[in-house]
mmCIF file of C-alpha atoms and ligand atoms in Angstrom:
data_model
loop_
_atom_site.group_PDB
_atom_site.id
_atom_site.type_symbol
_atom_site.label_atom_id
_atom_site.label_comp_id
_atom_site.label_asym_id
_atom_site.label_seq_id
_atom_site.Cartn_x
_atom_site.Cartn_y
_atom_site.Cartn_z
ATOM 1 C CA UNK A 1 -0.079 -0.027 -0.122
ATOM 2 C CA UNK A 2 1.312 3.794 -0.934
ATOM 3 C CA UNK A 3 3.231 5.900 1.468
ATOM 4 C CA UNK A 4 0.657 8.983 1.819
ATOM 5 C CA UNK A 5 2.229 10.316 4.857
ATOM 6 C CA UNK A 6 3.297 13.929 4.204
ATOM 7 C CA UNK A 7 0.387 13.854 1.947
ATOM 8 C CA UNK A 8 -2.005 16.831 3.443
ATOM 9 C CA UNK A 9 -5.930 16.539 4.526
ATOM 10 C CA UNK A 10 -6.821 18.857 1.256
ATOM 11 C CA UNK A 11 -5.175 15.938 -0.952
ATOM 12 C CA UNK A 12 -6.100 12.727 0.439
ATOM 13 C CA UNK A 13 -9.896 13.992 0.721
ATOM 14 C CA UNK A 14 -9.808 13.924 -3.461
ATOM 15 C CA UNK A 15 -7.491 10.618 -3.365
ATOM 16 C CA UNK A 16 -9.590 8.883 -1.658
ATOM 17 C CA UNK A 17 -13.391 10.178 -3.513
ATOM 18 C CA UNK A 18 -11.745 8.090 -5.766
ATOM 19 C CA UNK A 19 -13.108 5.142 -3.745
ATOM 20 C CA UNK A 20 -16.377 6.449 -4.298
ATOM 21 C CA UNK A 21 -17.680 6.191 -7.922
ATOM 22 C CA UNK A 22 -20.632 8.217 -7.538
ATOM 23 C CA UNK A 23 -18.648 10.836 -5.526
ATOM 24 C CA UNK A 24 -19.249 14.814 -7.459
ATOM 25 C CA UNK A 25 -16.772 15.934 -5.020
ATOM 26 C CA UNK A 26 -19.700 17.493 -2.254
ATOM 27 C CA UNK A 27 -17.918 15.867 0.574
ATOM 28 C CA UNK A 28 -14.545 16.052 -0.585
ATOM 29 C CA UNK A 29 -15.189 19.784 0.229
ATOM 30 C CA UNK A 30 -17.168 19.938 3.291
ATOM 31 C CA UNK A 31 -14.895 18.157 4.586
ATOM 32 C CA UNK A 32 -12.329 20.539 3.701
ATOM 33 C CA UNK A 33 -14.769 23.818 5.359
ATOM 34 C CA UNK A 34 -14.594 21.764 8.123
ATOM 35 C CA UNK A 35 -11.117 21.509 8.457
ATOM 36 C CA UNK A 36 -10.710 25.286 7.433
ATOM 37 C CA UNK A 37 -13.013 26.304 10.443
ATOM 38 C CA UNK A 38 -11.462 24.017 12.827
ATOM 39 C CA UNK A 39 -7.787 25.802 11.965
ATOM 40 C CA UNK A 40 -9.314 29.548 12.380
ATOM 41 C CA UNK A 41 -10.865 27.467 16.093
ATOM 42 C CA UNK A 42 -7.102 26.422 16.726
ATOM 43 C CA UNK A 43 -6.225 30.031 16.099
ATOM 44 C CA UNK A 44 -7.905 30.880 18.800
ATOM 45 C CA UNK A 45 -7.532 28.021 20.668
ATOM 46 C CA UNK A 46 -4.017 28.468 21.078
ATOM 47 C CA UNK A 47 -4.118 32.297 22.455
ATOM 48 C CA UNK A 48 -6.913 31.825 24.303
ATOM 49 C CA UNK A 49 -4.672 33.247 27.273
ATOM 50 C CA UNK A 50 -3.394 35.811 25.352
ATOM 51 C CA UNK A 51 -6.726 37.998 24.952
ATOM 52 C CA UNK A 52 -10.257 38.608 26.429
ATOM 53 C CA UNK A 53 -11.447 34.939 24.911
ATOM 54 C CA UNK A 54 -11.070 33.516 27.779
ATOM 55 C CA UNK A 55 -14.004 32.378 30.765
ATOM 56 C CA UNK A 56 -17.581 32.009 30.327
ATOM 57 C CA UNK A 57 -19.754 34.575 28.287
ATOM 58 C CA UNK A 58 -22.501 34.688 31.289
ATOM 59 C CA UNK A 59 -24.853 32.926 29.316
ATOM 60 C CA UNK A 60 -26.547 29.267 29.636
ATOM 61 C CA UNK A 61 -27.090 26.999 26.382
ATOM 62 C CA UNK A 62 -29.474 25.139 25.001
ATOM 63 C CA UNK A 63 -28.047 21.876 28.043
ATOM 64 C CA UNK A 64 -28.389 24.435 30.756
ATOM 65 C CA UNK A 65 -24.481 24.952 31.169
ATOM 66 C CA UNK A 66 -22.296 28.082 30.975
ATOM 67 C CA UNK A 67 -21.012 28.789 27.262
ATOM 68 C CA UNK A 68 -17.697 29.924 27.785
ATOM 69 C CA UNK A 69 -16.796 32.690 25.185
ATOM 70 C CA UNK A 70 -14.461 29.836 23.273
ATOM 71 C CA UNK A 71 -17.461 27.813 22.666
ATOM 72 C CA UNK A 72 -19.569 30.438 20.944
ATOM 73 C CA UNK A 73 -16.665 31.663 19.056
ATOM 74 C CA UNK A 74 -16.345 28.057 17.948
ATOM 75 C CA UNK A 75 -19.425 27.788 17.041
ATOM 76 C CA UNK A 76 -20.122 31.241 15.155
ATOM 77 C CA UNK A 77 -16.584 29.856 12.739
ATOM 78 C CA UNK A 78 -18.438 26.474 12.685
ATOM 79 C CA UNK A 79 -21.421 27.965 11.461
ATOM 80 C CA UNK A 80 -19.876 30.751 9.772
ATOM 81 C CA UNK A 81 -17.619 28.635 6.796
ATOM 82 C CA UNK A 82 -20.404 25.834 6.663
ATOM 83 C CA UNK A 83 -22.673 28.093 5.604
ATOM 84 C CA UNK A 84 -20.624 29.141 3.125
ATOM 85 C CA UNK A 85 -19.007 26.573 1.663
ATOM 86 C CA UNK A 86 -22.990 25.290 0.305
ATOM 87 C CA UNK A 87 -22.820 22.031 1.103
ATOM 88 C CA UNK A 88 -24.744 21.423 4.015
ATOM 89 C CA UNK A 89 -28.725 22.523 3.673
ATOM 90 C CA UNK A 90 -29.283 21.469 7.266
ATOM 91 C CA UNK A 91 -26.679 21.796 9.975
ATOM 92 C CA UNK A 92 -27.496 21.711 14.078
ATOM 93 C CA UNK A 93 -24.869 22.147 16.963
ATOM 94 C CA UNK A 94 -24.562 21.558 21.032
ATOM 95 C CA UNK A 95 -25.134 25.495 21.650
ATOM 96 C CA UNK A 96 -27.954 25.986 18.872
ATOM 97 C CA UNK A 97 -31.560 24.792 20.669
ATOM 98 C CA UNK A 98 -33.280 23.596 16.869
ATOM 99 C CA UNK A 99 -31.641 22.576 13.439
ATOM 100 C CA UNK A 100 -30.533 24.987 11.237
ATOM 101 C CA UNK A 101 -31.564 25.359 7.959
ATOM 102 C CA UNK A 102 -29.593 26.933 5.328
ATOM 103 C CA UNK A 103 -31.661 28.891 2.788
ATOM 104 C CA UNK A 104 -29.212 31.068 0.710
ATOM 105 C CA UNK A 105 -29.014 30.738 -3.085
ATOM 106 C CA UNK A 106 -26.019 28.753 -3.357
ATOM 107 C CA UNK A 107 -26.705 26.118 -0.857
ATOM 108 C CA UNK A 108 -30.480 25.361 -2.322
ATOM 109 C CA UNK A 109 -29.574 21.937 -3.793
ATOM 110 C CA UNK A 110 -26.853 20.876 -0.995
ATOM 111 C CA UNK A 111 -27.304 17.795 -0.005
ATOM 112 C CA UNK A 112 -25.500 17.294 3.451
ATOM 113 C CA UNK A 113 -26.904 17.116 6.706
ATOM 114 C CA UNK A 114 -23.313 18.067 9.485
ATOM 115 C CA UNK A 115 -23.732 18.227 13.182
ATOM 116 C CA UNK A 116 -21.232 19.218 15.702
ATOM 117 C CA UNK A 117 -20.419 20.170 19.080
ATOM 118 C CA UNK A 118 -18.379 22.771 18.029
ATOM 119 C CA UNK A 119 -16.440 22.623 21.465
ATOM 120 C CA UNK A 120 -16.333 19.581 23.542
ATOM 121 C CA UNK A 121 -14.702 19.647 26.458
ATOM 122 C CA UNK A 122 -14.814 23.372 26.802
ATOM 123 C CA UNK A 123 -14.436 22.662 30.674
ATOM 124 C CA UNK A 124 -10.949 23.056 30.423
ATOM 125 C CA UNK A 125 -10.147 25.803 28.204
ATOM 126 C CA UNK A 126 -9.082 27.943 31.080
ATOM 127 C CA UNK A 127 -6.999 25.184 31.948
ATOM 128 C CA UNK A 128 -5.554 24.212 28.591
ATOM 129 C CA UNK A 129 -6.109 20.656 29.031
ATOM 130 C CA UNK A 130 -7.000 19.173 25.617
ATOM 131 C CA UNK A 131 -10.220 20.477 23.681
ATOM 132 C CA UNK A 132 -12.046 18.809 20.991
ATOM 133 C CA UNK A 133 -14.628 20.356 17.797
ATOM 134 C CA UNK A 134 -16.726 16.768 16.293
ATOM 135 C CA UNK A 135 -18.713 16.087 13.650
ATOM 136 C CA UNK A 136 -21.042 13.828 11.539
ATOM 137 C CA UNK A 137 -22.252 14.227 8.192
ATOM 138 C CA UNK A 138 -25.604 12.594 6.861
ATOM 139 C CA UNK A 139 -26.883 12.752 3.350
ATOM 140 C CA UNK A 140 -29.998 14.767 3.619
ATOM 141 C CA UNK A 141 -33.361 12.275 2.954
ATOM 142 C CA UNK A 142 -36.055 15.431 3.601
ATOM 143 C CA UNK A 143 -37.436 16.541 0.286
ATOM 144 C CA UNK A 144 -38.334 20.233 -0.352
ATOM 145 C CA UNK A 145 -37.938 22.382 2.664
ATOM 146 C CA UNK A 146 -35.011 20.037 5.101
ATOM 147 C CA UNK A 147 -36.759 19.313 8.347
ATOM 148 C CA UNK A 148 -36.154 18.145 11.714
ATOM 149 C CA UNK A 149 -36.489 14.069 10.037
ATOM 150 C CA UNK A 150 -33.055 15.217 8.089
ATOM 151 C CA UNK A 151 -31.280 15.240 11.966
ATOM 152 C CA UNK A 152 -33.113 12.818 13.594
ATOM 153 C CA UNK A 153 -31.409 9.909 11.062
ATOM 154 C CA UNK A 154 -29.822 6.530 13.139
ATOM 155 C CA UNK A 155 -25.246 6.930 13.254
ATOM 156 C CA UNK A 156 -25.241 3.955 11.383
ATOM 157 C CA UNK A 157 -26.553 6.012 8.388
ATOM 158 C CA UNK A 158 -23.611 8.840 8.716
ATOM 159 C CA UNK A 159 -21.440 9.031 6.092
ATOM 160 C CA UNK A 160 -18.559 10.138 7.403
ATOM 161 C CA UNK A 161 -17.883 11.169 11.135
ATOM 162 C CA UNK A 162 -14.102 13.096 12.541
ATOM 163 C CA UNK A 163 -13.736 15.302 15.236
ATOM 164 C CA UNK A 164 -10.146 17.893 15.885
ATOM 165 C CA UNK A 165 -8.216 17.665 18.676
ATOM 166 C CA UNK A 166 -6.677 20.414 20.172
ATOM 167 C CA UNK A 167 -3.933 19.958 22.093
ATOM 168 C CA UNK A 168 0.155 19.647 22.353
ATOM 169 C CA UNK A 169 -0.705 19.139 19.174
ATOM 170 C CA UNK A 170 -3.837 19.734 16.540
ATOM 171 C CA UNK A 171 -4.876 16.855 14.447
ATOM 172 C CA UNK A 172 -8.179 16.169 12.802
ATOM 173 C CA UNK A 173 -8.989 12.120 13.003
ATOM 174 C CA UNK A 174 -12.076 11.435 10.522
ATOM 175 C CA UNK A 175 -13.687 8.479 8.590
ATOM 176 C CA UNK A 176 -15.808 8.687 4.926
ATOM 177 C CA UNK A 177 -16.746 4.450 5.848
ATOM 178 C CA UNK A 178 -12.889 3.701 4.039
ATOM 179 C CA UNK A 179 -11.287 3.888 7.552
ATOM 180 C CA UNK A 180 -9.846 5.938 9.636
ATOM 181 C CA UNK A 181 -7.287 8.217 9.092
ATOM 182 C CA UNK A 182 -5.486 11.530 11.129
ATOM 183 C CA UNK A 183 -3.541 14.227 9.887
ATOM 184 C CA UNK A 184 -1.265 17.029 11.928
ATOM 185 C CA UNK A 185 -2.180 20.549 11.231
ATOM 186 C CA UNK A 186 1.536 22.090 10.343
ATOM 187 C CA UNK A 187 1.020 25.521 11.499
ATOM 188 C CA UNK A 188 4.630 26.018 9.393
ATOM 189 C CA UNK A 189 2.541 25.744 6.176
ATOM 190 C CA UNK A 190 -1.097 26.025 7.802
ATOM 191 C CA UNK A 191 -2.391 23.223 6.120
ATOM 192 C CA UNK A 192 -2.492 19.046 8.318
ATOM 193 C CA UNK A 193 -0.803 16.740 6.558
ATOM 194 C CA UNK A 194 -1.170 12.171 6.778
ATOM 195 C CA UNK A 195 0.385 11.411 10.453
ATOM 196 C CA UNK A 196 -1.372 8.856 12.017
ATOM 197 C CA UNK A 197 -2.547 6.688 8.615
ATOM 198 C CA UNK A 198 -5.039 3.845 8.828
ATOM 199 C CA UNK A 199 -5.536 4.290 12.291
ATOM 200 C CA UNK A 200 -6.604 0.291 14.442
ATOM 201 C CA UNK A 201 -7.293 0.223 17.806
ATOM 202 C CA UNK A 202 -6.583 -2.073 20.133
ATOM 203 C CA UNK A 203 -8.518 -4.911 20.461
ATOM 204 C CA UNK A 204 -7.331 -4.924 23.948
ATOM 205 C CA UNK A 205 -6.093 -2.017 26.536
ATOM 206 C CA UNK A 206 -4.642 -1.506 29.210
ATOM 207 C CA UNK A 207 -6.777 1.939 30.605
ATOM 208 C CA UNK A 208 -10.300 2.758 31.365
ATOM 209 C CA UNK A 209 -11.900 6.312 31.434
ATOM 210 C CA UNK A 210 -14.969 7.284 33.904
ATOM 211 C CA UNK A 211 -15.215 9.706 36.314
ATOM 212 C CA UNK A 212 -14.936 7.695 39.037
ATOM 213 C CA UNK A 213 -16.258 10.652 41.436
ATOM 214 C CA UNK A 214 -19.096 9.490 40.343
ATOM 215 C CA UNK A 215 -18.873 5.919 42.362
ATOM 216 C CA UNK A 216 -21.411 5.602 44.638
ATOM 217 C CA UNK A 217 -24.041 7.341 41.573
ATOM 218 C CA UNK A 218 -23.826 4.974 38.818
ATOM 219 C CA UNK A 219 -27.660 3.296 38.187
ATOM 220 C CA UNK A 220 -25.825 0.104 37.235
ATOM 221 C CA UNK A 221 -24.456 -1.653 39.652
ATOM 222 C CA UNK A 222 -22.299 -3.698 36.881
ATOM 223 C CA UNK A 223 -21.008 -0.419 36.048
ATOM 224 C CA UNK A 224 -19.263 -0.449 39.837
ATOM 225 C CA UNK A 225 -18.324 -3.981 39.806
ATOM 226 C CA UNK A 226 -16.355 -3.619 36.475
ATOM 227 C CA UNK A 227 -13.961 -0.530 37.410
ATOM 228 C CA UNK A 228 -13.696 -3.570 40.597
ATOM 229 C CA UNK A 229 -12.181 -5.686 38.100
ATOM 230 C CA UNK A 230 -10.329 -3.385 35.935
ATOM 231 C CA UNK A 231 -8.601 -2.451 39.510
ATOM 232 C CA UNK A 232 -7.787 -6.350 40.611
ATOM 233 C CA UNK A 233 -4.406 -7.980 41.005
ATOM 234 C CA UNK A 234 -4.395 -9.969 37.820
ATOM 235 C CA UNK A 235 -0.721 -11.104 36.716
ATOM 236 C CA UNK A 236 -2.371 -12.820 33.925
ATOM 237 C CA UNK A 237 -4.128 -10.842 32.889
ATOM 238 C CA UNK A 238 -1.667 -7.993 33.365
ATOM 239 C CA UNK A 239 -4.498 -5.890 35.922
ATOM 240 C CA UNK A 240 -4.637 -3.173 37.621
ATOM 241 C CA UNK A 241 -5.694 -1.637 34.226
ATOM 242 C CA UNK A 242 -4.219 2.093 34.117
ATOM 243 C CA UNK A 243 -7.186 5.198 35.208
ATOM 244 C CA UNK A 244 -6.972 7.764 32.827
ATOM 245 C CA UNK A 245 -9.831 10.774 32.814
ATOM 246 C CA UNK A 246 -9.193 14.174 31.764
ATOM 247 C CA UNK A 247 -13.040 14.894 31.192
ATOM 248 C CA UNK A 248 -12.899 15.875 27.728
ATOM 249 C CA UNK A 249 -13.929 12.876 25.371
ATOM 250 C CA UNK A 250 -12.184 14.346 22.383
ATOM 251 C CA UNK A 251 -8.510 13.910 24.478
ATOM 252 C CA UNK A 252 -10.263 10.699 25.961
ATOM 253 C CA UNK A 253 -11.294 8.857 23.773
ATOM 254 C CA UNK A 254 -8.246 10.128 21.446
ATOM 255 C CA UNK A 255 -5.387 8.442 23.701
ATOM 256 C CA UNK A 256 -7.821 5.453 23.600
ATOM 257 C CA UNK A 257 -8.297 5.332 20.120
ATOM 258 C CA UNK A 258 -4.332 5.163 19.882
ATOM 259 C CA UNK A 259 -3.525 3.080 22.702
ATOM 260 C CA UNK A 260 -6.192 1.336 23.279
ATOM 261 C CA UNK A 261 -8.531 1.416 25.853
ATOM 262 C CA UNK A 262 -12.487 1.355 26.942
ATOM 263 C CA UNK A 263 -14.628 5.180 27.877
ATOM 264 C CA UNK A 264 -17.562 4.737 29.616
ATOM 265 C CA UNK A 265 -20.143 7.295 30.368
ATOM 266 C CA UNK A 266 -22.689 4.977 32.450
ATOM 267 C CA UNK A 267 -26.292 6.016 33.470
ATOM 268 C CA UNK A 268 -26.091 8.524 36.798
ATOM 269 C CA UNK A 269 -28.636 9.315 38.857
ATOM 270 C CA UNK A 270 -28.129 12.671 37.994
ATOM 271 C CA UNK A 271 -27.629 11.702 34.424
ATOM 272 C CA UNK A 272 -29.897 8.767 34.540
ATOM 273 C CA UNK A 273 -29.902 8.772 30.331
ATOM 274 C CA UNK A 274 -26.043 9.495 30.755
ATOM 275 C CA UNK A 275 -24.327 12.546 29.817
ATOM 276 C CA UNK A 276 -23.089 12.248 26.325
ATOM 277 C CA UNK A 277 -25.522 13.975 23.689
ATOM 278 C CA UNK A 278 -26.436 11.078 20.884
ATOM 279 C CA UNK A 279 -25.805 12.449 17.776
ATOM 280 C CA UNK A 280 -22.859 14.924 17.919
ATOM 281 C CA UNK A 281 -20.986 13.234 20.189
ATOM 282 C CA UNK A 282 -21.363 9.836 20.634
ATOM 283 C CA UNK A 283 -22.312 8.654 16.528
ATOM 284 C CA UNK A 284 -19.413 9.945 14.918
ATOM 285 C CA UNK A 285 -16.945 8.551 17.890
ATOM 286 C CA UNK A 286 -18.705 5.241 17.957
ATOM 287 C CA UNK A 287 -18.609 5.592 13.590
ATOM 288 C CA UNK A 288 -15.155 6.178 14.132
ATOM 289 C CA UNK A 289 -14.040 3.596 16.763
ATOM 290 C CA UNK A 290 -16.232 1.086 14.919
ATOM 291 C CA UNK A 291 -14.216 1.443 11.556
ATOM 292 C CA UNK A 292 -10.863 1.680 13.975
ATOM 293 C CA UNK A 293 -11.540 -2.157 15.002
ATOM 294 C CA UNK A 294 -13.254 -1.124 17.917
ATOM 295 C CA UNK A 295 -16.583 -1.154 19.654
ATOM 296 C CA UNK A 296 -19.381 1.406 20.710
ATOM 297 C CA UNK A 297 -22.878 0.189 22.196
ATOM 298 C CA UNK A 298 -24.548 1.883 25.849
ATOM 299 C CA UNK A 299 -23.898 -0.834 27.616
ATOM 300 C CA UNK A 300 -26.241 -3.231 25.074
ATOM 301 C CA UNK A 301 -27.453 -1.986 22.379
ATOM 302 C CA UNK A 302 -24.927 -0.661 19.901
ATOM 303 C CA UNK A 303 -24.735 3.403 19.397
ATOM 304 C CA UNK A 304 -25.090 3.928 16.008
ATOM 305 C CA UNK A 305 -28.190 1.644 15.572
ATOM 306 C CA UNK A 306 -30.452 3.962 18.130
ATOM 307 C CA UNK A 307 -32.899 5.438 16.731
ATOM 308 C CA UNK A 308 -33.002 9.272 17.489
ATOM 309 C CA UNK A 309 -35.414 11.012 19.017
ATOM 310 C CA UNK A 310 -34.965 14.616 19.642
ATOM 311 C CA UNK A 311 -31.882 16.774 18.813
ATOM 312 C CA UNK A 312 -30.076 16.498 22.389
ATOM 313 C CA UNK A 313 -30.830 13.522 23.657
ATOM 314 C CA UNK A 314 -28.067 12.024 25.535
ATOM 315 C CA UNK A 315 -27.685 7.967 25.472
ATOM 316 C CA UNK A 316 -25.203 5.949 27.735
ATOM 317 C CA UNK A 317 -22.150 4.629 26.187
ATOM 318 C CA UNK A 318 -19.224 2.441 26.235
ATOM 319 C CA UNK A 319 -16.477 2.676 23.646
ATOM 320 C CA UNK A 320 -13.348 1.611 23.338
ATOM 321 C CA UNK A 321 -11.429 -1.812 22.396
ATOM 322 C CA UNK A 322 -13.386 -4.276 21.216
ATOM 323 C CA UNK A 323 -12.414 -7.181 24.071
ATOM 324 C CA UNK A 324 -13.305 -4.161 26.770
ATOM 325 C CA UNK A 325 -16.103 -3.362 25.839
ATOM 326 C CA UNK A 326 -17.647 -7.099 24.954
ATOM 327 C CA UNK A 327 -16.132 -7.540 29.014
ATOM 328 C CA UNK A 328 -16.875 -4.086 30.525
ATOM 329 C CA UNK A 329 -20.594 -5.278 28.758
ATOM 330 C CA UNK A 330 -20.516 -8.876 30.605
ATOM 331 C CA UNK A 331 -20.463 -6.956 34.405
ATOM 332 C CA UNK A 332 -23.850 -4.978 33.540
ATOM 333 C CA UNK A 333 -27.378 -6.668 33.569
ATOM 334 C CA UNK A 334 -28.310 -7.411 30.156
HETATM 335 P P1 LIG B 401 -18.059 14.473 33.823
HETATM 336 C C1 LIG B 401 -17.572 18.017 28.666
HETATM 337 O O1 LIG B 401 -18.547 18.420 29.263
HETATM 338 C C2 LIG B 401 -17.608 16.346 27.747
HETATM 339 O O2 LIG B 401 -19.435 16.489 27.948
HETATM 340 C C3 LIG B 401 -17.145 15.705 27.785
HETATM 341 O O3 LIG B 401 -16.818 16.082 26.944
HETATM 342 C C4 LIG B 401 -17.101 14.432 29.041
HETATM 343 O O4 LIG B 401 -16.488 13.367 28.616
HETATM 344 C C5 LIG B 401 -17.582 14.800 29.854
HETATM 345 O O5 LIG B 401 -18.425 15.554 29.840
HETATM 346 C C6 LIG B 401 -16.624 15.107 30.684
HETATM 347 O O6 LIG B 401 -18.288 14.868 32.469
HETATM 348 O O7 LIG B 401 -19.336 14.753 34.517
HETATM 349 O O8 LIG B 401 -16.738 13.288 33.893
HETATM 350 O O9 LIG B 401 -17.161 15.975 33.772
#
């Protein structure tokens, strides 16, 4: 297989377009629009401490969460570049109560729908921990005026998904259904360059990621039993595992994708349906992890088979290395 390391994201997307004979280049353009928006977000994330863009806006979003200035900025950039690119007719964002119908003339025939979390993990912004943008792309299914049915599609209908992690380096990771590839932003040329070709997540891992501060609030005793299993001494099965939890889904999942591991956000007394959102956090991450050889379920059922009922619905998630997810599921009451 040709070594494509160093090829830019834009070149790679066009090259891979050949994998889809019916492709007309619209998805390639859309993927490039998202990459551009993320470059602009990255520029502000990287200097947030130097300009008055840290801290809170003083408002709360539809989730009831305090909106960070950088959250708002990232949301504005995603909307701006997706609208300008003209490849999507409908957008939905964690920061927007309802979906956005792009009515501009140049987008009237656009066939794609984009759902995104513009800046996930934003509670980490002010402490310089890694955060990220997550996106999920579908083909529209409505005829005529776009409608809520365009955004309430099951994750198994995604045509592409990915994230951009703003960390020690800025890496864009995406899939369009033919494997997972990662591109590191080279700030000297302003291009994402292929650095992680054909990512495969290890079937086994030694990392478990869960907020153990919620130990007594997990609704399923099986989650406590699994975490205790992870802590048990068992030389043969190489336990205890290592606990790693940043509190930023993109950062925790990126580490586990590369090194192997399991990330769990279960149902709790405070978040009885889990905390993470199905449409723009769990589905795109599930698509990526499954494409990399891992698993993603709600403890029992595949995340990407969940039928969405509303835009911001939440779902418990067990995601990561195949054999770790299978093992965790065994502890849960089925
Ligand atoms: P907790 C960040 O706010 C986020 O949405 C995810 O990025 C992260 O995995 C999760 O919430 C952390 O939640 O309850 O452990 O702080």
